[in-house]
Amino acid sequence: MSILREQALACVQASRTMAALDTAAKRRLLHAMADQLLFRQGDILQANASDMQAAMAKGTAGAMLDRLRLDPERLQAIAAAVRHVASLEDPVGQVTRREQRADGLRIERQRVPLGVIAMIYEARPNVTADAAALCLYAGNGVILRGGSEAVHSNTAIALALGQALQAQGLDPQAILLIEDLRRETMLELLQLVDIVDLAIPRGGEGLIRFVAEHARVPVIKHYKGVCHLFVDADADQRLALDLLIDGKTSRPGVCNALETLLVDARVAPEFLPKAAAALQARGVRMRGDVASRALVPVLEEATEADYAAEYLDLIIAIRVVEGVDAAIEHIRRHGSDHTEVIASRNPVSIERFIAGLRSAVVMVNASSRFSDGGELGLGAEIGISTTRLHAYGPMGAESLTIERYVVQGTGQTRHPVDA
Amino acid sequence: MSILREQALACVQASRTMAALDTAAKRRLLHAMADQLLFRQGDILQANASDMQAAMAKGTAGAMLDRLRLDPERLQAIAAAVRHVASLEDPVGQVTRREQRADGLRIERQRVPLGVIAMIYEARPNVTADAAALCLYAGNGVILRGGSEAVHSNTAIALALGQALQAQGLDPQAILLIEDLRRETMLELLQLVDIVDLAIPRGGEGLIRFVAEHARVPVIKHYKGVCHLFVDADADQRLALDLLIDGKTSRPGVCNALETLLVDARVAPEFLPKAAAALQARGVRMRGDVASRALVPVLEEATEADYAAEYLDLIIAIRVVEGVDAAIEHIRRHGSDHTEVIASRNPVSIERFIAGLRSAVVMVNASSRFSDGGELGLGAEIGISTTRLHAYGPMGAESLTIERYVVQGTGQTRHPVDA
């Protein structure tokens, strides 16, 4: 048996003790985890300094360095996020349906943990603590496979979390941080069909495609967020402009930022020049189709690739469309099933837009930036799914559980039994 | 583009019209489907006769022949099952959660169809109609890949269903029956990640393993049902005997039949001889461990393989265990996460049994044979899942949908927008 398999089986074993914990015990555990993160701040920041040094020596880009970097304030925030998870509703044991048959059989559907969840991620060391907290709170074991660039930080954080488990008299193997970062070990992890109930990759599209293509275990993922704003002919244009600016510029590097603006041809002559001026004033580069360039000459030319692009940058693709149906067609063709926004005062357009799209989140007169577990009431988020199975959109603690049946009877049989 | 891909894309297109239908239109469609099945009875039975002839020429076993065979009565039952689906609650559009934030943002979770579902199955031609009815009723398109032994029957049934779609002015390509039954075409189907939202294999373990091992699309499945009955020391033994006989003998060839009997050592001397006599009287062969054979000499010797076997036959494996914890350990080790039964009057044992097991269905003092979508209130069943994701246990129409977010605002932005 490989070392990975042996460790993973120990995680399965430990996950059973997590599944059996009551809410109060899990809350105590999460607070102990937060305490340990702060108590071991010196070790964690020192480990992070090693990672930063190695990354700088390799000439890593600034944005990546920023994601990797920890400081006392960020560590405080990580600990606070763990405590926040402990304040959420515990999904485990919830009865989601209850029915009594005429013959007295009582049928319940009850939430139970998934089992063992593998998180595969890059760069940000905070995912180590966030994912562990959410998975454990939902009664699961967790296998963490972080990026090599954060290996020291992740190890120090996982050590702190493991000490908290131990201090609570729990099996520290409920959190398994994989230290062997070779690709073949990741491949082995993705084949452990009898151990891993769900793999969640988080990071760049390359990592996610690698996981999706090689996994035999179930995977929930999103490749990218190509979020659209459609400005309907009946939109409140002032409101539409707010949604555009917030969606594109408030944090361009995240998956719920806007990437494409679609404008109804009937209002494009009025709306597009205002929109372009506002975007230009905020340093946004714009790429448009023929019709939009005719209205706003400053636009660069958009190619087909622009309409599929997740820029994660101050760039936006623009197209003029003939009404809501054309907007739906554009999004169906180029979209990523993540989040789409309509600005409109027309209930018919709004209804068509909602019904015509299969994206995980549809926003009506609200910013795409609300497409986030925290904002949508999940409290915390383990990822966003554009996989149309199990969970769709932002995933919280509940997405780390599954409903099973518990049936209580008094000797009922399906057929009469002769003595 | 391959023919399969072209057809599958047409199914995606047609699935959108299914997604947009209201409940009344879907009910009309399902009744039209049932009508067509009866109207075309002559063609369907003739096609089935060809399949039967070919199967008999190949020397197919009797049980398989029986599964393949249609007659007017069975076709009536298939049509009735389609009408029954039309009487179920429509899951599409259901709002499962509704929340209003302090800033006025209204967040809803709403059930939408999965998209396109691929059913891969063997032998029974009724699956063609059952699966099509459930998938379409839940607003999906369906791709049907039946077994070669039923090819004529399936084609005739699918033709009837397609005519019903056409008669209702709907796109018949919402039901795609794959007529090219070569293995490489099935492999191609299992790779259509941008088209197939879910594959559900139904049939023998070999088929299911083939699908699970080769699919890149998400798969929900169950390999087998190794269902256990644990007779606790505090069981009502008369009741336990009823559950044993119903579970083992009322229909041994199905996945919710009992395969293993575990008896607490404290009551085994009293219970096992009675149980063995009752089973023997009903023609059940018994294989036991040393302890059970000491009590009932008529038992054959059980090997490790017997405890993992899904006999689907009048055979049962028996073991004497030291209390509920040993029963849980046995089931964890040998079980298939399908359905487990405890016979007990002791609330502590019952609670331990429920909490200690992760099976999809746990029955307390009720027969394993109730582990079925129809019996558990789903109305109809597309399959049973022991995949711990999306659906667990019997799957009905709701399992063919997913919840998405619809958020309505009045111009809310995540950050204030300066004019």
Tab-separated table of N, CA, C and O in Angstrom, chain B residues 188-282:
chain	number	residue	atom	x	y	z
B	188	GLU	N	-17.593	7.301	-26.674
B	188	GLU	CA	-17.683	8.692	-27.130
B	188	GLU	C	-18.766	9.430	-26.334
B	188	GLU	O	-18.552	10.561	-25.882
B	189	LEU	N	-19.899	8.770	-26.137
B	189	LEU	CA	-20.985	9.372	-25.352
B	189	LEU	C	-20.497	9.760	-23.958
B	189	LEU	O	-20.807	10.848	-23.444
B	190	LEU	N	-19.692	8.888	-23.365
B	190	LEU	CA	-19.228	9.119	-21.987
B	190	LEU	C	-18.169	10.219	-21.897
B	190	LEU	O	-17.763	10.606	-20.806
B	191	GLN	N	-17.720	10.712	-23.047
B	191	GLN	CA	-16.723	11.798	-23.057
B	191	GLN	C	-17.353	13.153	-23.388
B	191	GLN	O	-16.639	14.151	-23.442
B	192	LEU	N	-18.650	13.205	-23.657
B	192	LEU	CA	-19.276	14.452	-24.131
B	192	LEU	C	-19.501	15.418	-22.959
B	192	LEU	O	-20.641	15.725	-22.600
B	193	VAL	N	-18.411	15.912	-22.400
B	193	VAL	CA	-18.512	16.703	-21.162
B	193	VAL	C	-19.250	18.021	-21.351
B	193	VAL	O	-19.778	18.579	-20.394
B	194	ASP	N	-19.273	18.544	-22.582
B	194	ASP	CA	-19.987	19.801	-22.796
B	194	ASP	C	-21.456	19.571	-23.128
B	194	ASP	O	-22.197	20.530	-23.336
B	195	ILE	N	-21.893	18.326	-23.153
B	195	ILE	CA	-23.266	18.012	-23.555
B	195	ILE	C	-24.023	17.250	-22.479
B	195	ILE	O	-25.140	17.615	-22.130
B	196	VAL	N	-23.409	16.201	-21.963
B	196	VAL	CA	-24.101	15.325	-21.019
B	196	VAL	C	-23.860	15.817	-19.587
B	196	VAL	O	-22.720	15.879	-19.132
B	197	ASP	N	-24.928	16.196	-18.897
B	197	ASP	CA	-24.785	16.706	-17.535
B	197	ASP	C	-24.710	15.586	-16.511
B	197	ASP	O	-24.190	15.777	-15.421
B	198	LEU	N	-25.246	14.425	-16.847
B	198	LEU	CA	-25.247	13.301	-15.913
B	198	LEU	C	-25.462	12.011	-16.679
B	198	LEU	O	-26.324	11.953	-17.558
B	199	ALA	N	-24.681	10.993	-16.353
B	199	ALA	CA	-24.911	9.657	-16.903
B	199	ALA	C	-25.361	8.748	-15.774
B	199	ALA	O	-24.782	8.777	-14.678
B	200	ILE	N	-26.401	7.975	-16.026
B	200	ILE	CA	-26.914	7.018	-15.042
B	200	ILE	C	-26.871	5.632	-15.670
B	200	ILE	O	-27.670	5.329	-16.546
B	201	PRO	N	-25.932	4.798	-15.245
B	201	PRO	CA	-25.923	3.426	-15.744
B	201	PRO	C	-26.828	2.548	-14.883
B	201	PRO	O	-26.854	2.683	-13.661
B	202	ARG	N	-27.577	1.670	-15.529
B	202	ARG	CA	-28.407	0.698	-14.795
B	202	ARG	C	-28.242	-0.660	-15.430
B	202	ARG	O	-28.445	-0.807	-16.629
B	203	GLY	N	-27.894	-1.619	-14.610
B	203	GLY	CA	-27.727	-2.972	-15.139
B	203	GLY	C	-26.784	-3.751	-14.258
B	203	GLY	O	-26.690	-3.498	-13.060
B	204	GLY	N	-26.094	-4.693	-14.854
B	204	GLY	CA	-25.173	-5.518	-14.091
B	204	GLY	C	-23.949	-4.735	-13.661
B	204	GLY	O	-23.662	-3.653	-14.183
B	205	GLU	N	-23.242	-5.298	-12.685
B	205	GLU	CA	-22.068	-4.622	-12.146
B	205	GLU	C	-21.025	-4.369	-13.236
B	205	GLU	O	-20.326	-3.368	-13.208
B	206	GLY	N	-20.924	-5.273	-14.203
B	206	GLY	CA	-19.941	-5.121	-15.284
B	206	GLY	C	-20.193	-3.856	-16.089
B	206	GLY	O	-19.279	-3.062	-16.333
B	207	LEU	N	-21.442	-3.649	-16.479
B	207	LEU	CA	-21.798	-2.453	-17.247
B	207	LEU	C	-21.509	-1.198	-16.429
B	207	LEU	O	-20.939	-0.221	-16.929
B	208	ILE	N	-21.883	-1.242	-15.156
B	208	ILE	CA	-21.736	-0.044	-14.325
B	208	ILE	C	-20.255	0.282	-14.141
B	208	ILE	O	-19.845	1.445	-14.227
B	209	ARG	N	-19.439	-0.748	-13.923
B	209	ARG	CA	-17.997	-0.498	-13.778
B	209	ARG	C	-17.413	0.058	-15.074
B	209	ARG	O	-16.572	0.941	-15.065
B	210	PHE	N	-17.871	-0.457	-16.198
B	210	PHE	CA	-17.375	0.043	-17.479
B	210	PHE	C	-17.686	1.541	-17.606
B	210	PHE	O	-16.823	2.346	-17.944
B	211	VAL	N	-18.915	1.915	-17.293
B	211	VAL	CA	-19.310	3.323	-17.393
B	211	VAL	C	-18.495	4.168	-16.419
B	211	VAL	O	-17.935	5.210	-16.777
B	212	ALA	N	-18.406	3.714	-15.171
B	212	ALA	CA	-17.708	4.504	-14.151
B	212	ALA	C	-16.239	4.681	-14.505
B	212	ALA	O	-15.654	5.734	-14.273
B	213	GLU	N	-15.646	3.647	-15.094
B	213	GLU	CA	-14.213	3.731	-15.372
B	213	GLU	C	-13.896	4.551	-16.603
B	213	GLU	O	-12.809	5.101	-16.716
B	214	HIS	N	-14.838	4.668	-17.525
B	214	HIS	CA	-14.531	5.347	-18.777
B	214	HIS	C	-15.168	6.714	-18.921
B	214	HIS	O	-14.851	7.446	-19.852
B	215	ALA	N	-16.053	7.063	-18.003
B	215	ALA	CA	-16.783	8.319	-18.188
B	215	ALA	C	-15.953	9.526	-17.784
B	215	ALA	O	-15.253	9.497	-16.769
B	216	ARG	N	-16.038	10.584	-18.568
B	216	ARG	CA	-15.547	11.885	-18.143
B	216	ARG	C	-16.731	12.757	-17.718
B	216	ARG	O	-16.541	13.762	-17.044
B	217	VAL	N	-17.932	12.372	-18.109
B	217	VAL	CA	-19.123	13.080	-17.646
B	217	VAL	C	-19.448	12.568	-16.244
B	217	VAL	O	-19.043	11.462	-15.884
B	218	PRO	N	-20.163	13.363	-15.430
B	218	PRO	CA	-20.507	12.885	-14.087
B	218	PRO	C	-21.398	11.642	-14.140
B	218	PRO	O	-22.276	11.544	-14.997
B	219	VAL	N	-21.146	10.712	-13.229
B	219	VAL	CA	-21.892	9.456	-13.190
B	219	VAL	C	-22.493	9.276	-11.796
B	219	VAL	O	-21.810	9.503	-10.800
B	220	ILE	N	-23.758	8.899	-11.741
B	220	ILE	CA	-24.353	8.468	-10.469
B	220	ILE	C	-24.793	7.030	-10.658
B	220	ILE	O	-25.413	6.686	-11.646
B	221	LYS	N	-24.458	6.218	-9.672
B	221	LYS	CA	-24.618	4.775	-9.896
B	221	LYS	C	-24.765	4.058	-8.576
B	221	LYS	O	-24.513	4.607	-7.518
B	222	HIS	N	-25.193	2.810	-8.669
B	222	HIS	CA	-24.887	1.910	-7.566
B	222	HIS	C	-24.433	0.600	-8.176
B	222	HIS	O	-24.990	0.122	-9.160
B	223	TYR	N	-23.365	0.075	-7.609
B	223	TYR	CA	-22.820	-1.172	-8.124
B	223	TYR	C	-23.702	-2.343	-7.735
B	223	TYR	O	-24.053	-3.180	-8.528
B	224	LYS	N	-24.017	-2.406	-6.453
B	224	LYS	CA	-24.798	-3.541	-5.994
B	224	LYS	C	-25.437	-3.205	-4.653
B	224	LYS	O	-25.101	-2.215	-4.020
B	225	GLY	N	-26.374	-4.040	-4.276
B	225	GLY	CA	-27.041	-3.862	-2.991
B	225	GLY	C	-26.767	-5.066	-2.112
B	225	GLY	O	-27.402	-6.098	-2.246
B	226	VAL	N	-25.762	-4.916	-1.239
B	226	VAL	CA	-25.512	-5.967	-0.252
B	226	VAL	C	-26.203	-5.479	1.027
B	226	VAL	O	-25.603	-4.798	1.850
B	227	CYS	N	-27.485	-5.783	1.149
B	227	CYS	CA	-28.286	-5.251	2.253
B	227	CYS	C	-28.219	-6.196	3.450
B	227	CYS	O	-28.286	-7.413	3.295
B	228	HIS	N	-28.080	-5.597	4.635
B	228	HIS	CA	-27.915	-6.364	5.872
B	228	HIS	C	-29.126	-6.218	6.777
B	228	HIS	O	-29.707	-5.137	6.872
B	229	LEU	N	-29.447	-7.295	7.481
B	229	LEU	CA	-30.372	-7.211	8.612
B	229	LEU	C	-29.580	-7.546	9.869
B	229	LEU	O	-28.967	-8.618	9.950
B	230	PHE	N	-29.581	-6.620	10.829
B	230	PHE	CA	-28.957	-6.903	12.125
B	230	PHE	C	-30.053	-7.142	13.152
B	230	PHE	O	-30.906	-6.274	13.374
B	231	VAL	N	-30.009	-8.317	13.766
B	231	VAL	CA	-30.977	-8.643	14.817
B	231	VAL	C	-30.295	-8.385	16.160
B	231	VAL	O	-29.388	-9.114	16.568
B	232	ASP	N	-30.721	-7.302	16.782
B	232	ASP	CA	-30.138	-6.859	18.045
B	232	ASP	C	-30.577	-7.791	19.194
B	232	ASP	O	-31.579	-8.504	19.074
B	233	ALA	N	-29.811	-7.745	20.284
B	233	ALA	CA	-30.175	-8.555	21.445
B	233	ALA	C	-31.573	-8.211	21.946
B	233	ALA	O	-32.303	-9.079	22.448
B	234	ASP	N	-31.970	-6.937	21.772
B	234	ASP	CA	-33.279	-6.504	22.256
B	234	ASP	C	-34.350	-6.516	21.177
B	234	ASP	O	-35.363	-5.827	21.302
B	235	ALA	N	-34.136	-7.260	20.117
B	235	ALA	CA	-35.133	-7.278	19.040
B	235	ALA	C	-36.395	-8.017	19.457
B	235	ALA	O	-36.347	-8.927	20.278
B	236	ASP	N	-37.502	-7.620	18.883
B	236	ASP	CA	-38.705	-8.432	18.900
B	236	ASP	C	-38.445	-9.522	17.863
B	236	ASP	O	-38.402	-9.261	16.663
B	237	GLN	N	-38.269	-10.747	18.331
B	237	GLN	CA	-37.779	-11.778	17.413
B	237	GLN	C	-38.804	-12.181	16.358
B	237	GLN	O	-38.454	-12.550	15.243
B	238	ARG	N	-40.052	-12.074	16.702
B	238	ARG	CA	-41.115	-12.383	15.732
B	238	ARG	C	-41.038	-11.367	14.578
B	238	ARG	O	-41.090	-11.709	13.410
B	239	LEU	N	-40.867	-10.087	14.981
B	239	LEU	CA	-40.748	-9.003	13.994
B	239	LEU	C	-39.474	-9.200	13.153
B	239	LEU	O	-39.505	-9.080	11.921
B	240	ALA	N	-38.375	-9.548	13.811
B	240	ALA	CA	-37.111	-9.743	13.090
B	240	ALA	C	-37.253	-10.856	12.057
B	240	ALA	O	-36.745	-10.748	10.938
B	241	LEU	N	-37.965	-11.903	12.421
B	241	LEU	CA	-38.166	-13.024	11.507
B	241	LEU	C	-38.983	-12.582	10.279
B	241	LEU	O	-38.683	-12.957	9.145
B	242	ASP	N	-40.003	-11.744	10.523
B	242	ASP	CA	-40.791	-11.215	9.394
B	242	ASP	C	-39.903	-10.410	8.440
B	242	ASP	O	-39.989	-10.554	7.225
B	243	LEU	N	-39.067	-9.557	9.018
B	243	LEU	CA	-38.200	-8.719	8.169
B	243	LEU	C	-37.228	-9.597	7.388
B	243	LEU	O	-36.917	-9.321	6.223
B	244	LEU	N	-36.756	-10.649	8.036
B	244	LEU	CA	-35.820	-11.562	7.379
B	244	LEU	C	-36.486	-12.260	6.193
B	244	LEU	O	-35.940	-12.300	5.083
B	245	ILE	N	-37.666	-12.780	6.417
B	245	ILE	CA	-38.332	-13.547	5.359
B	245	ILE	C	-38.765	-12.627	4.222
B	245	ILE	O	-38.565	-12.929	3.045
B	246	ASP	N	-39.339	-11.465	4.581
B	246	ASP	CA	-39.745	-10.540	3.527
B	246	ASP	C	-38.517	-10.060	2.748
B	246	ASP	O	-38.525	-10.005	1.522
B	247	GLY	N	-37.469	-9.706	3.484
B	247	GLY	CA	-36.264	-9.158	2.858
B	247	GLY	C	-35.570	-10.156	1.953
B	247	GLY	O	-35.065	-9.798	0.888
B	248	LYS	N	-35.556	-11.432	2.376
B	248	LYS	CA	-34.820	-12.430	1.584
B	248	LYS	C	-35.671	-13.077	0.518
B	248	LYS	O	-35.182	-13.369	-0.570
B	249	THR	N	-36.938	-13.329	0.814
B	249	THR	CA	-37.678	-14.209	-0.102
B	249	THR	C	-38.763	-13.534	-0.930
B	249	THR	O	-39.226	-14.115	-1.903
B	250	SER	N	-39.184	-12.291	-0.591
B	250	SER	CA	-40.330	-11.753	-1.331
B	250	SER	C	-39.960	-11.428	-2.775
B	250	SER	O	-40.797	-11.467	-3.657
B	251	ARG	N	-38.707	-11.096	-3.045
B	251	ARG	CA	-38.237	-10.906	-4.427
B	251	ARG	C	-36.716	-10.901	-4.424
B	251	ARG	O	-36.082	-9.840	-4.417
B	252	PRO	N	-36.127	-12.105	-4.413
B	252	PRO	CA	-34.684	-12.193	-4.170
B	252	PRO	C	-33.818	-11.545	-5.259
B	252	PRO	O	-32.677	-11.188	-4.992
B	253	GLY	N	-34.372	-11.335	-6.465
B	253	GLY	CA	-33.538	-10.862	-7.569
B	253	GLY	C	-33.348	-9.365	-7.650
B	253	GLY	O	-32.802	-8.870	-8.636
B	254	VAL	N	-33.774	-8.618	-6.631
B	254	VAL	CA	-33.666	-7.160	-6.725
B	254	VAL	C	-32.654	-6.622	-5.715
B	254	VAL	O	-32.287	-7.303	-4.746
B	255	CYS	N	-32.219	-5.377	-5.939
B	255	CYS	CA	-31.089	-4.859	-5.175
B	255	CYS	C	-31.437	-4.555	-3.724
B	255	CYS	O	-30.544	-4.427	-2.888
B	256	ASN	N	-32.745	-4.424	-3.401
B	256	ASN	CA	-33.077	-4.158	-1.996
B	256	ASN	C	-33.436	-5.431	-1.223
B	256	ASN	O	-33.962	-5.365	-0.110
B	257	ALA	N	-33.148	-6.588	-1.811
B	257	ALA	CA	-33.318	-7.853	-1.079
B	257	ALA	C	-32.176	-8.008	-0.078
B	257	ALA	O	-31.085	-7.486	-0.284
B	258	LEU	N	-32.448	-8.715	1.020
B	258	LEU	CA	-31.391	-8.961	2.012
B	258	LEU	C	-30.380	-9.967	1.475
B	258	LEU	O	-30.745	-10.937	0.823
B	259	GLU	N	-29.111	-9.732	1.803
B	259	GLU	CA	-28.068	-10.675	1.405
B	259	GLU	C	-27.324	-11.242	2.617
B	259	GLU	O	-26.740	-12.308	2.536
B	260	THR	N	-27.333	-10.497	3.726
B	260	THR	CA	-26.593	-10.949	4.910
B	260	THR	C	-27.426	-10.732	6.169
B	260	THR	O	-28.051	-9.680	6.335
B	261	LEU	N	-27.392	-11.742	7.025
B	261	LEU	CA	-28.058	-11.666	8.327
B	261	LEU	C	-26.991	-11.637	9.421
B	261	LEU	O	-26.123	-12.522	9.473
B	262	LEU	N	-27.042	-10.606	10.271
B	262	LEU	CA	-26.123	-10.502	11.414
B	262	LEU	C	-26.968	-10.643	12.676
B	262	LEU	O	-27.990	-9.969	12.825
B	263	VAL	N	-26.534	-11.531	13.571
B	263	VAL	CA	-27.327	-11.768	14.776
B	263	VAL	C	-26.454	-11.548	16.010
B	263	VAL	O	-25.333	-12.062	16.083
B	264	ASP	N	-26.974	-10.786	16.964
B	264	ASP	CA	-26.262	-10.569	18.215
B	264	ASP	C	-26.053	-11.917	18.923
B	264	ASP	O	-27.000	-12.717	19.044
B	265	ALA	N	-24.822	-12.125	19.390
B	265	ALA	CA	-24.469	-13.416	19.994
B	265	ALA	C	-25.385	-13.774	21.171
B	265	ALA	O	-25.644	-14.950	21.437
B	266	ARG	N	-25.931	-12.746	21.855
B	266	ARG	CA	-26.748	-13.030	23.043
B	266	ARG	C	-28.086	-13.678	22.683
B	266	ARG	O	-28.697	-14.345	23.511
B	267	VAL	N	-28.582	-13.431	21.473
B	267	VAL	CA	-29.865	-14.026	21.106
B	267	VAL	C	-29.738	-15.048	19.983
B	267	VAL	O	-30.727	-15.686	19.603
B	268	ALA	N	-28.507	-15.209	19.483
B	268	ALA	CA	-28.329	-16.147	18.363
B	268	ALA	C	-28.803	-17.567	18.701
B	268	ALA	O	-29.474	-18.208	17.873
B	269	PRO	N	-28.506	-18.084	19.905
B	269	PRO	CA	-28.936	-19.455	20.202
B	269	PRO	C	-30.455	-19.613	20.122
B	269	PRO	O	-30.960	-20.677	19.763
B	270	GLU	N	-31.177	-18.554	20.431
B	270	GLU	CA	-32.632	-18.631	20.373
B	270	GLU	C	-33.143	-18.317	18.957
B	270	GLU	O	-34.010	-19.006	18.418
B	271	PHE	N	-32.578	-17.264	18.351
B	271	PHE	CA	-33.128	-16.771	17.086
B	271	PHE	C	-32.705	-17.595	15.880
B	271	PHE	O	-33.511	-17.873	14.988
B	272	LEU	N	-31.425	-17.955	15.827
B	272	LEU	CA	-30.915	-18.565	14.592
B	272	LEU	C	-31.606	-19.881	14.216
B	272	LEU	O	-31.936	-20.068	13.036
B	273	PRO	N	-31.839	-20.782	15.159
B	273	PRO	CA	-32.530	-22.020	14.761
B	273	PRO	C	-33.914	-21.756	14.172
B	273	PRO	O	-34.287	-22.334	13.155
B	274	LYS	N	-34.653	-20.807	14.768
B	274	LYS	CA	-35.975	-20.461	14.221
B	274	LYS	C	-35.831	-19.881	12.824
B	274	LYS	O	-36.569	-20.214	11.888
B	275	ALA	N	-34.842	-18.949	12.688
B	275	ALA	CA	-34.633	-18.287	11.397
B	275	ALA	C	-34.252	-19.313	10.339
B	275	ALA	O	-34.772	-19.288	9.213
B	276	ALA	N	-33.345	-20.209	10.714
B	276	ALA	CA	-32.877	-21.205	9.744
B	276	ALA	C	-34.027	-22.102	9.299
B	276	ALA	O	-34.156	-22.422	8.107
B	277	ALA	N	-34.876	-22.490	10.229
B	277	ALA	CA	-36.007	-23.341	9.864
B	277	ALA	C	-36.936	-22.613	8.896
B	277	ALA	O	-37.377	-23.177	7.887
B	278	ALA	N	-37.209	-21.344	9.193
B	278	ALA	CA	-38.117	-20.572	8.330
B	278	ALA	C	-37.510	-20.376	6.945
B	278	ALA	O	-38.208	-20.458	5.928
B	279	LEU	N	-36.215	-20.105	6.906
B	279	LEU	CA	-35.565	-19.895	5.606
B	279	LEU	C	-35.519	-21.196	4.818
B	279	LEU	O	-35.799	-21.224	3.620
B	280	GLN	N	-35.178	-22.270	5.525
B	280	GLN	CA	-35.065	-23.559	4.846
B	280	GLN	C	-36.426	-23.976	4.258
B	280	GLN	O	-36.491	-24.477	3.135
B	281	ALA	N	-37.466	-23.702	5.019
B	281	ALA	CA	-38.805	-24.042	4.540
B	281	ALA	C	-39.146	-23.293	3.254
B	281	ALA	O	-40.006	-23.717	2.479
B	282	ARG	N	-38.484	-22.167	3.028
B	282	ARG	CA	-38.739	-21.370	1.821
B	282	ARG	C	-37.639	-21.561	0.769
B	282	ARG	O	-37.519	-20.773	-0.157
